[in-house]
Short mmCIF file of N, CA and C in Angstrom, two decimals:
data_model
loop_
_atom_site.label_atom_id
_atom_site.label_comp_id
_atom_site.label_asym_id
_atom_site.label_seq_id
_atom_site.Cartn_x
_atom_site.Cartn_y
_atom_site.Cartn_z
N PHE A 27 -10.58 9.33 19.09
CA PHE A 27 -11.28 8.78 17.95
C PHE A 27 -11.25 7.26 17.94
N ILE A 28 -10.06 6.69 18.14
CA ILE A 28 -9.93 5.23 18.06
C ILE A 28 -10.78 4.54 19.11
N THR A 29 -10.82 5.07 20.33
CA THR A 29 -11.64 4.48 21.38
C THR A 29 -13.12 4.53 21.02
N LYS A 30 -13.58 5.69 20.54
CA LYS A 30 -14.99 5.83 20.13
C LYS A 30 -15.30 4.91 18.96
N PHE A 31 -14.37 4.82 18.02
CA PHE A 31 -14.60 3.96 16.86
C PHE A 31 -14.68 2.49 17.26
N ARG A 32 -13.77 2.06 18.14
CA ARG A 32 -13.80 0.66 18.61
C ARG A 32 -15.12 0.34 19.31
N SER A 33 -15.62 1.29 20.09
CA SER A 33 -16.90 1.09 20.77
C SER A 33 -18.03 0.93 19.76
N SER A 34 -18.03 1.76 18.75
CA SER A 34 -19.03 1.67 17.69
C SER A 34 -18.93 0.33 16.97
N LEU A 35 -17.72 -0.10 16.71
CA LEU A 35 -17.46 -1.36 16.04
C LEU A 35 -17.93 -2.54 16.90
N ASP A 36 -17.69 -2.48 18.19
CA ASP A 36 -18.14 -3.54 19.10
C ASP A 36 -19.67 -3.66 19.07
N ASN A 37 -20.36 -2.53 19.06
CA ASN A 37 -21.82 -2.55 19.00
C ASN A 37 -22.31 -3.20 17.71
N LEU A 38 -21.69 -2.85 16.59
CA LEU A 38 -22.08 -3.46 15.32
C LEU A 38 -21.81 -4.96 15.32
N GLY A 39 -20.67 -5.36 15.85
CA GLY A 39 -20.29 -6.77 15.88
C GLY A 39 -21.25 -7.62 16.69
N GLN A 40 -21.83 -7.06 17.73
CA GLN A 40 -22.77 -7.79 18.57
C GLN A 40 -24.09 -8.06 17.85
N ASN A 41 -24.41 -7.24 16.88
CA ASN A 41 -25.70 -7.34 16.20
C ASN A 41 -25.60 -7.91 14.78
N SER A 42 -24.50 -8.61 14.48
CA SER A 42 -24.36 -9.16 13.13
C SER A 42 -23.46 -10.39 13.16
N ASN A 43 -23.42 -11.07 12.04
CA ASN A 43 -22.54 -12.23 11.88
C ASN A 43 -21.30 -11.85 11.07
N ILE A 44 -20.92 -10.60 11.15
CA ILE A 44 -19.78 -10.11 10.39
C ILE A 44 -18.55 -10.11 11.29
N ASN A 45 -17.43 -10.60 10.76
CA ASN A 45 -16.16 -10.57 11.46
C ASN A 45 -15.46 -9.25 11.12
N TYR A 46 -15.25 -8.42 12.13
CA TYR A 46 -14.58 -7.14 11.93
C TYR A 46 -13.13 -7.25 12.38
N GLN A 47 -12.21 -6.87 11.52
CA GLN A 47 -10.78 -6.85 11.86
C GLN A 47 -10.32 -5.40 11.82
N PHE A 48 -9.82 -4.91 12.95
CA PHE A 48 -9.40 -3.52 13.05
C PHE A 48 -7.89 -3.46 13.18
N ASN A 49 -7.24 -2.72 12.28
CA ASN A 49 -5.79 -2.53 12.30
C ASN A 49 -5.50 -1.04 12.29
N SER A 50 -4.67 -0.61 13.23
CA SER A 50 -4.28 0.79 13.27
C SER A 50 -2.78 0.88 13.45
N GLN A 51 -2.16 1.73 12.66
CA GLN A 51 -0.73 1.96 12.77
C GLN A 51 -0.42 3.13 13.70
N THR A 52 -1.40 3.53 14.47
CA THR A 52 -1.21 4.56 15.48
C THR A 52 -2.05 4.18 16.69
N THR A 53 -1.61 4.56 17.88
CA THR A 53 -2.36 4.22 19.08
C THR A 53 -3.48 5.20 19.36
N SER A 54 -3.33 6.42 18.85
CA SER A 54 -4.39 7.40 19.03
C SER A 54 -4.28 8.49 17.98
N LEU A 55 -5.42 9.07 17.69
CA LEU A 55 -5.48 10.23 16.80
C LEU A 55 -6.02 11.38 17.62
N HIS A 56 -5.35 12.49 17.55
CA HIS A 56 -5.83 13.69 18.24
C HIS A 56 -6.42 14.59 17.17
N LEU A 57 -7.73 14.51 17.03
CA LEU A 57 -8.43 15.24 15.98
C LEU A 57 -9.18 16.42 16.55
N ASP A 58 -9.33 17.44 15.74
CA ASP A 58 -10.25 18.53 16.06
C ASP A 58 -11.62 17.91 16.30
N SER A 59 -12.40 18.44 17.19
CA SER A 59 -13.69 17.83 17.55
C SER A 59 -14.62 17.69 16.34
N LEU A 60 -14.65 18.67 15.44
CA LEU A 60 -15.49 18.56 14.25
C LEU A 60 -14.98 17.45 13.33
N VAL A 61 -13.67 17.38 13.15
CA VAL A 61 -13.07 16.34 12.30
C VAL A 61 -13.38 14.96 12.88
N GLU A 62 -13.20 14.82 14.19
CA GLU A 62 -13.49 13.54 14.84
C GLU A 62 -14.96 13.15 14.65
N PHE A 63 -15.86 14.08 14.87
CA PHE A 63 -17.29 13.81 14.74
C PHE A 63 -17.63 13.36 13.32
N GLU A 64 -17.18 14.11 12.33
CA GLU A 64 -17.51 13.79 10.94
C GLU A 64 -16.86 12.48 10.49
N LEU A 65 -15.61 12.25 10.88
CA LEU A 65 -14.94 11.01 10.50
C LEU A 65 -15.62 9.80 11.14
N LEU A 66 -16.01 9.93 12.38
CA LEU A 66 -16.73 8.85 13.05
C LEU A 66 -18.05 8.56 12.34
N ARG A 67 -18.77 9.60 11.94
CA ARG A 67 -20.05 9.40 11.23
C ARG A 67 -19.83 8.74 9.86
N ILE A 68 -18.78 9.14 9.17
CA ILE A 68 -18.46 8.51 7.88
C ILE A 68 -18.22 7.01 8.08
N CYS A 69 -17.42 6.68 9.06
CA CYS A 69 -17.11 5.28 9.32
C CYS A 69 -18.35 4.50 9.73
N GLN A 70 -19.17 5.09 10.59
CA GLN A 70 -20.40 4.42 11.01
C GLN A 70 -21.33 4.18 9.83
N GLU A 71 -21.46 5.16 8.95
CA GLU A 71 -22.32 5.01 7.76
C GLU A 71 -21.77 3.92 6.84
N ALA A 72 -20.45 3.90 6.65
CA ALA A 72 -19.84 2.87 5.80
C ALA A 72 -20.10 1.48 6.38
N LEU A 73 -19.94 1.34 7.68
CA LEU A 73 -20.16 0.04 8.31
C LEU A 73 -21.64 -0.35 8.32
N THR A 74 -22.52 0.62 8.45
CA THR A 74 -23.95 0.35 8.35
C THR A 74 -24.30 -0.13 6.95
N ASN A 75 -23.70 0.49 5.94
CA ASN A 75 -23.92 0.05 4.55
C ASN A 75 -23.45 -1.38 4.34
N VAL A 76 -22.30 -1.73 4.92
CA VAL A 76 -21.81 -3.10 4.83
C VAL A 76 -22.85 -4.05 5.39
N LYS A 77 -23.33 -3.74 6.57
CA LYS A 77 -24.29 -4.60 7.25
C LYS A 77 -25.61 -4.72 6.48
N LYS A 78 -26.10 -3.62 5.94
CA LYS A 78 -27.40 -3.61 5.26
C LYS A 78 -27.36 -4.16 3.84
N HIS A 79 -26.29 -3.87 3.11
CA HIS A 79 -26.33 -4.09 1.67
C HIS A 79 -25.33 -5.09 1.10
N SER A 80 -24.24 -5.38 1.81
CA SER A 80 -23.14 -6.09 1.16
C SER A 80 -23.23 -7.61 1.19
N GLY A 81 -23.85 -8.15 2.23
CA GLY A 81 -23.82 -9.59 2.39
C GLY A 81 -22.45 -10.10 2.82
N ALA A 82 -21.59 -9.20 3.26
CA ALA A 82 -20.22 -9.56 3.65
C ALA A 82 -20.21 -10.32 4.97
N ASP A 83 -19.18 -11.16 5.13
CA ASP A 83 -18.97 -11.78 6.43
C ASP A 83 -17.63 -11.36 7.03
N ASN A 84 -16.82 -10.63 6.26
CA ASN A 84 -15.55 -10.11 6.76
C ASN A 84 -15.38 -8.65 6.35
N VAL A 85 -14.93 -7.85 7.31
CA VAL A 85 -14.65 -6.43 7.06
C VAL A 85 -13.30 -6.11 7.70
N GLU A 86 -12.45 -5.44 6.94
CA GLU A 86 -11.17 -5.00 7.47
C GLU A 86 -11.15 -3.48 7.52
N ILE A 87 -10.82 -2.94 8.68
CA ILE A 87 -10.72 -1.51 8.88
C ILE A 87 -9.26 -1.19 9.17
N GLN A 88 -8.70 -0.24 8.41
CA GLN A 88 -7.31 0.15 8.63
C GLN A 88 -7.23 1.66 8.81
N ILE A 89 -6.41 2.06 9.76
CA ILE A 89 -6.08 3.48 9.94
C ILE A 89 -4.56 3.55 9.88
N ARG A 90 -4.07 4.36 8.94
CA ARG A 90 -2.62 4.44 8.78
C ARG A 90 -2.20 5.80 8.24
N PRO A 91 -0.99 6.22 8.61
CA PRO A 91 -0.44 7.43 8.02
C PRO A 91 0.08 7.12 6.61
N VAL A 92 -0.23 8.01 5.66
CA VAL A 92 0.22 7.83 4.28
C VAL A 92 0.58 9.21 3.73
N ASN A 93 1.85 9.42 3.41
CA ASN A 93 2.30 10.67 2.78
C ASN A 93 1.73 11.92 3.46
N ASN A 94 1.98 12.09 4.74
CA ASN A 94 1.52 13.26 5.50
C ASN A 94 0.00 13.39 5.57
N HIS A 95 -0.69 12.29 5.39
CA HIS A 95 -2.14 12.23 5.53
C HIS A 95 -2.45 11.07 6.46
N ILE A 96 -3.67 11.02 6.93
CA ILE A 96 -4.14 9.83 7.62
C ILE A 96 -5.20 9.21 6.73
N GLU A 97 -5.11 7.91 6.54
CA GLU A 97 -6.04 7.21 5.67
C GLU A 97 -6.83 6.21 6.49
N VAL A 98 -8.14 6.25 6.33
CA VAL A 98 -9.03 5.29 6.95
C VAL A 98 -9.64 4.49 5.80
N SER A 99 -9.51 3.17 5.89
CA SER A 99 -10.00 2.29 4.83
C SER A 99 -10.90 1.23 5.44
N ILE A 100 -12.08 1.06 4.86
CA ILE A 100 -13.02 0.03 5.29
C ILE A 100 -13.30 -0.85 4.08
N THR A 101 -12.87 -2.12 4.15
CA THR A 101 -12.97 -3.03 3.01
C THR A 101 -13.79 -4.25 3.40
N ASP A 102 -14.76 -4.61 2.57
CA ASP A 102 -15.57 -5.80 2.85
C ASP A 102 -15.44 -6.82 1.72
N ASN A 103 -15.85 -8.03 1.99
CA ASN A 103 -15.81 -9.10 1.00
C ASN A 103 -17.21 -9.42 0.47
N GLY A 104 -18.07 -8.41 0.45
CA GLY A 104 -19.46 -8.59 0.06
C GLY A 104 -19.68 -8.60 -1.44
N CYS A 105 -20.93 -8.33 -1.81
CA CYS A 105 -21.38 -8.44 -3.20
C CYS A 105 -20.86 -7.33 -4.10
N GLY A 106 -20.40 -6.23 -3.53
CA GLY A 106 -19.92 -5.11 -4.35
C GLY A 106 -21.05 -4.48 -5.15
N PHE A 107 -20.72 -3.45 -5.91
CA PHE A 107 -21.71 -2.79 -6.76
C PHE A 107 -20.98 -2.00 -7.83
N ASP A 108 -21.72 -1.54 -8.80
CA ASP A 108 -21.16 -0.76 -9.91
C ASP A 108 -21.09 0.71 -9.48
N VAL A 109 -19.90 1.16 -9.13
CA VAL A 109 -19.72 2.53 -8.65
C VAL A 109 -20.13 3.54 -9.72
N MET A 110 -19.80 3.25 -10.96
CA MET A 110 -20.13 4.18 -12.05
C MET A 110 -21.64 4.37 -12.19
N ALA A 111 -22.41 3.34 -11.86
CA ALA A 111 -23.87 3.44 -11.97
C ALA A 111 -24.46 4.40 -10.94
N VAL A 112 -23.74 4.64 -9.84
CA VAL A 112 -24.26 5.57 -8.84
C VAL A 112 -23.62 6.94 -8.92
N ASN A 113 -22.67 7.12 -9.84
CA ASN A 113 -22.08 8.44 -10.05
C ASN A 113 -22.98 9.26 -10.96
N ASN A 114 -23.00 10.56 -10.75
CA ASN A 114 -23.80 11.39 -11.65
C ASN A 114 -23.06 11.61 -12.96
N ASN A 115 -23.60 12.41 -13.84
CA ASN A 115 -23.07 12.58 -15.19
C ASN A 115 -21.61 13.00 -15.25
N ASN A 116 -21.15 13.85 -14.35
CA ASN A 116 -19.76 14.30 -14.44
C ASN A 116 -18.81 13.37 -13.71
N GLY A 117 -19.33 12.35 -13.01
CA GLY A 117 -18.49 11.35 -12.38
C GLY A 117 -17.73 11.82 -11.16
N SER A 118 -17.96 13.04 -10.68
CA SER A 118 -17.18 13.54 -9.56
C SER A 118 -17.90 13.39 -8.22
N LYS A 119 -19.18 13.26 -8.25
CA LYS A 119 -19.95 13.13 -7.00
C LYS A 119 -20.77 11.86 -7.06
N VAL A 120 -20.91 11.20 -5.91
CA VAL A 120 -21.74 10.01 -5.86
C VAL A 120 -23.16 10.40 -5.49
N GLU A 121 -24.13 9.66 -6.04
CA GLU A 121 -25.53 10.00 -5.83
C GLU A 121 -26.22 9.22 -4.72
N GLY A 122 -25.79 7.98 -4.44
CA GLY A 122 -26.44 7.22 -3.39
C GLY A 122 -26.49 8.07 -2.13
N HIS A 123 -27.64 8.18 -1.50
CA HIS A 123 -27.80 9.11 -0.39
C HIS A 123 -26.71 8.94 0.67
N GLY A 124 -26.50 7.72 1.15
CA GLY A 124 -25.49 7.49 2.17
C GLY A 124 -24.10 7.83 1.67
N LEU A 125 -23.80 7.44 0.44
CA LEU A 125 -22.49 7.73 -0.14
C LEU A 125 -22.29 9.22 -0.32
N ALA A 126 -23.33 9.91 -0.77
CA ALA A 126 -23.24 11.36 -0.97
C ALA A 126 -23.00 12.08 0.35
N VAL A 127 -23.67 11.62 1.40
CA VAL A 127 -23.49 12.23 2.71
C VAL A 127 -22.08 11.99 3.22
N MET A 128 -21.56 10.78 3.02
CA MET A 128 -20.18 10.51 3.45
C MET A 128 -19.20 11.39 2.69
N GLN A 129 -19.42 11.58 1.39
CA GLN A 129 -18.54 12.43 0.60
C GLN A 129 -18.61 13.87 1.09
N GLU A 130 -19.82 14.37 1.35
CA GLU A 130 -19.98 15.74 1.84
C GLU A 130 -19.27 15.92 3.18
N ARG A 131 -19.40 14.94 4.07
CA ARG A 131 -18.75 15.01 5.38
C ARG A 131 -17.23 15.06 5.22
N ALA A 132 -16.69 14.22 4.33
CA ALA A 132 -15.24 14.20 4.10
C ALA A 132 -14.76 15.55 3.57
N GLU A 133 -15.50 16.12 2.61
CA GLU A 133 -15.12 17.41 2.05
C GLU A 133 -15.20 18.52 3.10
N LEU A 134 -16.19 18.43 3.98
CA LEU A 134 -16.37 19.43 5.04
C LEU A 134 -15.13 19.51 5.93
N ILE A 135 -14.48 18.39 6.16
CA ILE A 135 -13.32 18.38 7.05
C ILE A 135 -12.00 18.39 6.26
N GLY A 136 -12.09 18.74 4.97
CA GLY A 136 -10.88 18.88 4.16
C GLY A 136 -10.31 17.58 3.66
N GLY A 137 -11.12 16.52 3.71
CA GLY A 137 -10.65 15.21 3.28
C GLY A 137 -11.12 14.83 1.90
N GLN A 138 -10.65 13.68 1.47
CA GLN A 138 -11.08 13.11 0.20
C GLN A 138 -11.78 11.80 0.49
N PHE A 139 -12.80 11.49 -0.30
CA PHE A 139 -13.61 10.29 -0.13
C PHE A 139 -13.57 9.50 -1.41
N LEU A 140 -13.36 8.21 -1.30
CA LEU A 140 -13.26 7.35 -2.48
C LEU A 140 -13.96 6.03 -2.21
N VAL A 141 -14.72 5.56 -3.20
CA VAL A 141 -15.35 4.25 -3.13
C VAL A 141 -14.83 3.42 -4.28
N LEU A 142 -14.28 2.25 -3.95
CA LEU A 142 -13.80 1.31 -4.96
C LEU A 142 -14.64 0.04 -4.81
N SER A 143 -15.29 -0.37 -5.89
CA SER A 143 -16.12 -1.56 -5.81
C SER A 143 -16.35 -2.13 -7.20
N THR A 144 -16.52 -3.43 -7.24
CA THR A 144 -16.86 -4.14 -8.46
C THR A 144 -17.91 -5.18 -8.10
N PRO A 145 -18.97 -5.29 -8.87
CA PRO A 145 -19.97 -6.31 -8.55
C PRO A 145 -19.33 -7.69 -8.38
N GLY A 146 -19.67 -8.33 -7.28
CA GLY A 146 -19.15 -9.65 -6.98
C GLY A 146 -17.79 -9.68 -6.28
N HIS A 147 -17.20 -8.51 -6.03
CA HIS A 147 -15.85 -8.48 -5.48
C HIS A 147 -15.67 -7.54 -4.29
N GLY A 148 -16.71 -7.21 -3.59
CA GLY A 148 -16.56 -6.40 -2.38
C GLY A 148 -16.42 -4.91 -2.67
N THR A 149 -16.26 -4.17 -1.58
CA THR A 149 -16.20 -2.71 -1.64
C THR A 149 -15.15 -2.20 -0.68
N GLU A 150 -14.48 -1.12 -1.08
CA GLU A 150 -13.56 -0.41 -0.19
C GLU A 150 -13.97 1.05 -0.16
N VAL A 151 -14.13 1.57 1.04
CA VAL A 151 -14.39 2.99 1.26
C VAL A 151 -13.14 3.57 1.90
N LYS A 152 -12.63 4.66 1.32
CA LYS A 152 -11.43 5.31 1.85
C LYS A 152 -11.72 6.77 2.15
N VAL A 153 -11.19 7.22 3.27
CA VAL A 153 -11.20 8.64 3.60
C VAL A 153 -9.76 9.01 3.89
N GLU A 154 -9.31 10.08 3.24
CA GLU A 154 -7.95 10.56 3.48
C GLU A 154 -8.05 11.99 3.99
N LEU A 155 -7.40 12.22 5.14
CA LEU A 155 -7.42 13.54 5.77
C LEU A 155 -6.03 14.15 5.73
N PRO A 156 -5.93 15.46 5.47
CA PRO A 156 -4.62 16.11 5.48
C PRO A 156 -4.01 16.10 6.87
N SER A 157 -2.70 16.21 6.92
CA SER A 157 -1.98 16.14 8.19
C SER A 157 -2.38 17.25 9.16
N ASN A 158 -2.88 18.36 8.70
CA ASN A 158 -3.26 19.44 9.62
C ASN A 158 -4.60 19.18 10.32
N SER A 159 -5.27 18.06 10.00
CA SER A 159 -6.52 17.71 10.66
C SER A 159 -6.30 16.93 11.94
N HIS A 160 -5.09 16.43 12.11
CA HIS A 160 -4.85 15.53 13.23
C HIS A 160 -3.38 15.60 13.67
N ARG A 161 -3.15 14.96 14.79
CA ARG A 161 -1.81 14.68 15.25
C ARG A 161 -1.84 13.23 15.72
N SER A 162 -0.99 12.38 15.22
CA SER A 162 -1.01 10.98 15.62
C SER A 162 0.18 10.65 16.50
N ASP A 163 -0.01 9.66 17.36
CA ASP A 163 1.07 9.15 18.20
C ASP A 163 1.49 7.82 17.62
N PRO A 164 2.77 7.61 17.34
CA PRO A 164 3.20 6.32 16.81
C PRO A 164 3.00 5.21 17.84
N LEU A 165 2.95 4.00 17.36
CA LEU A 165 2.78 2.84 18.24
C LEU A 165 3.94 2.70 19.18
#
């Protein structure tokens, strides 16, 4: 996963003026092929959204183990947005097409998807996967 993700990140970096900083507290993730595919697509969609909509010039990507889960976090310093404005009436699902697809993908692989954003203060997209989705090797 990490090798494929870095390759995707390199391609994005070549086509933008965004500085990408990648931090991982593991050297590799051994994911089920479906989990790897869906997680990679979630990350690619999040980074595409940064490039298209945020106006950010810095993005930090972190992969770390947290309480028997693996957490992937993508944080930008862009324009941010009102998350509540894109939530539907019950507030549990996001409506923006790209955001909704990322949430569906996360749920498909047993993960949780969270978007934290405030207008004028950037956005953070988090995906948390249970420990049974992967096996990580420490650094």
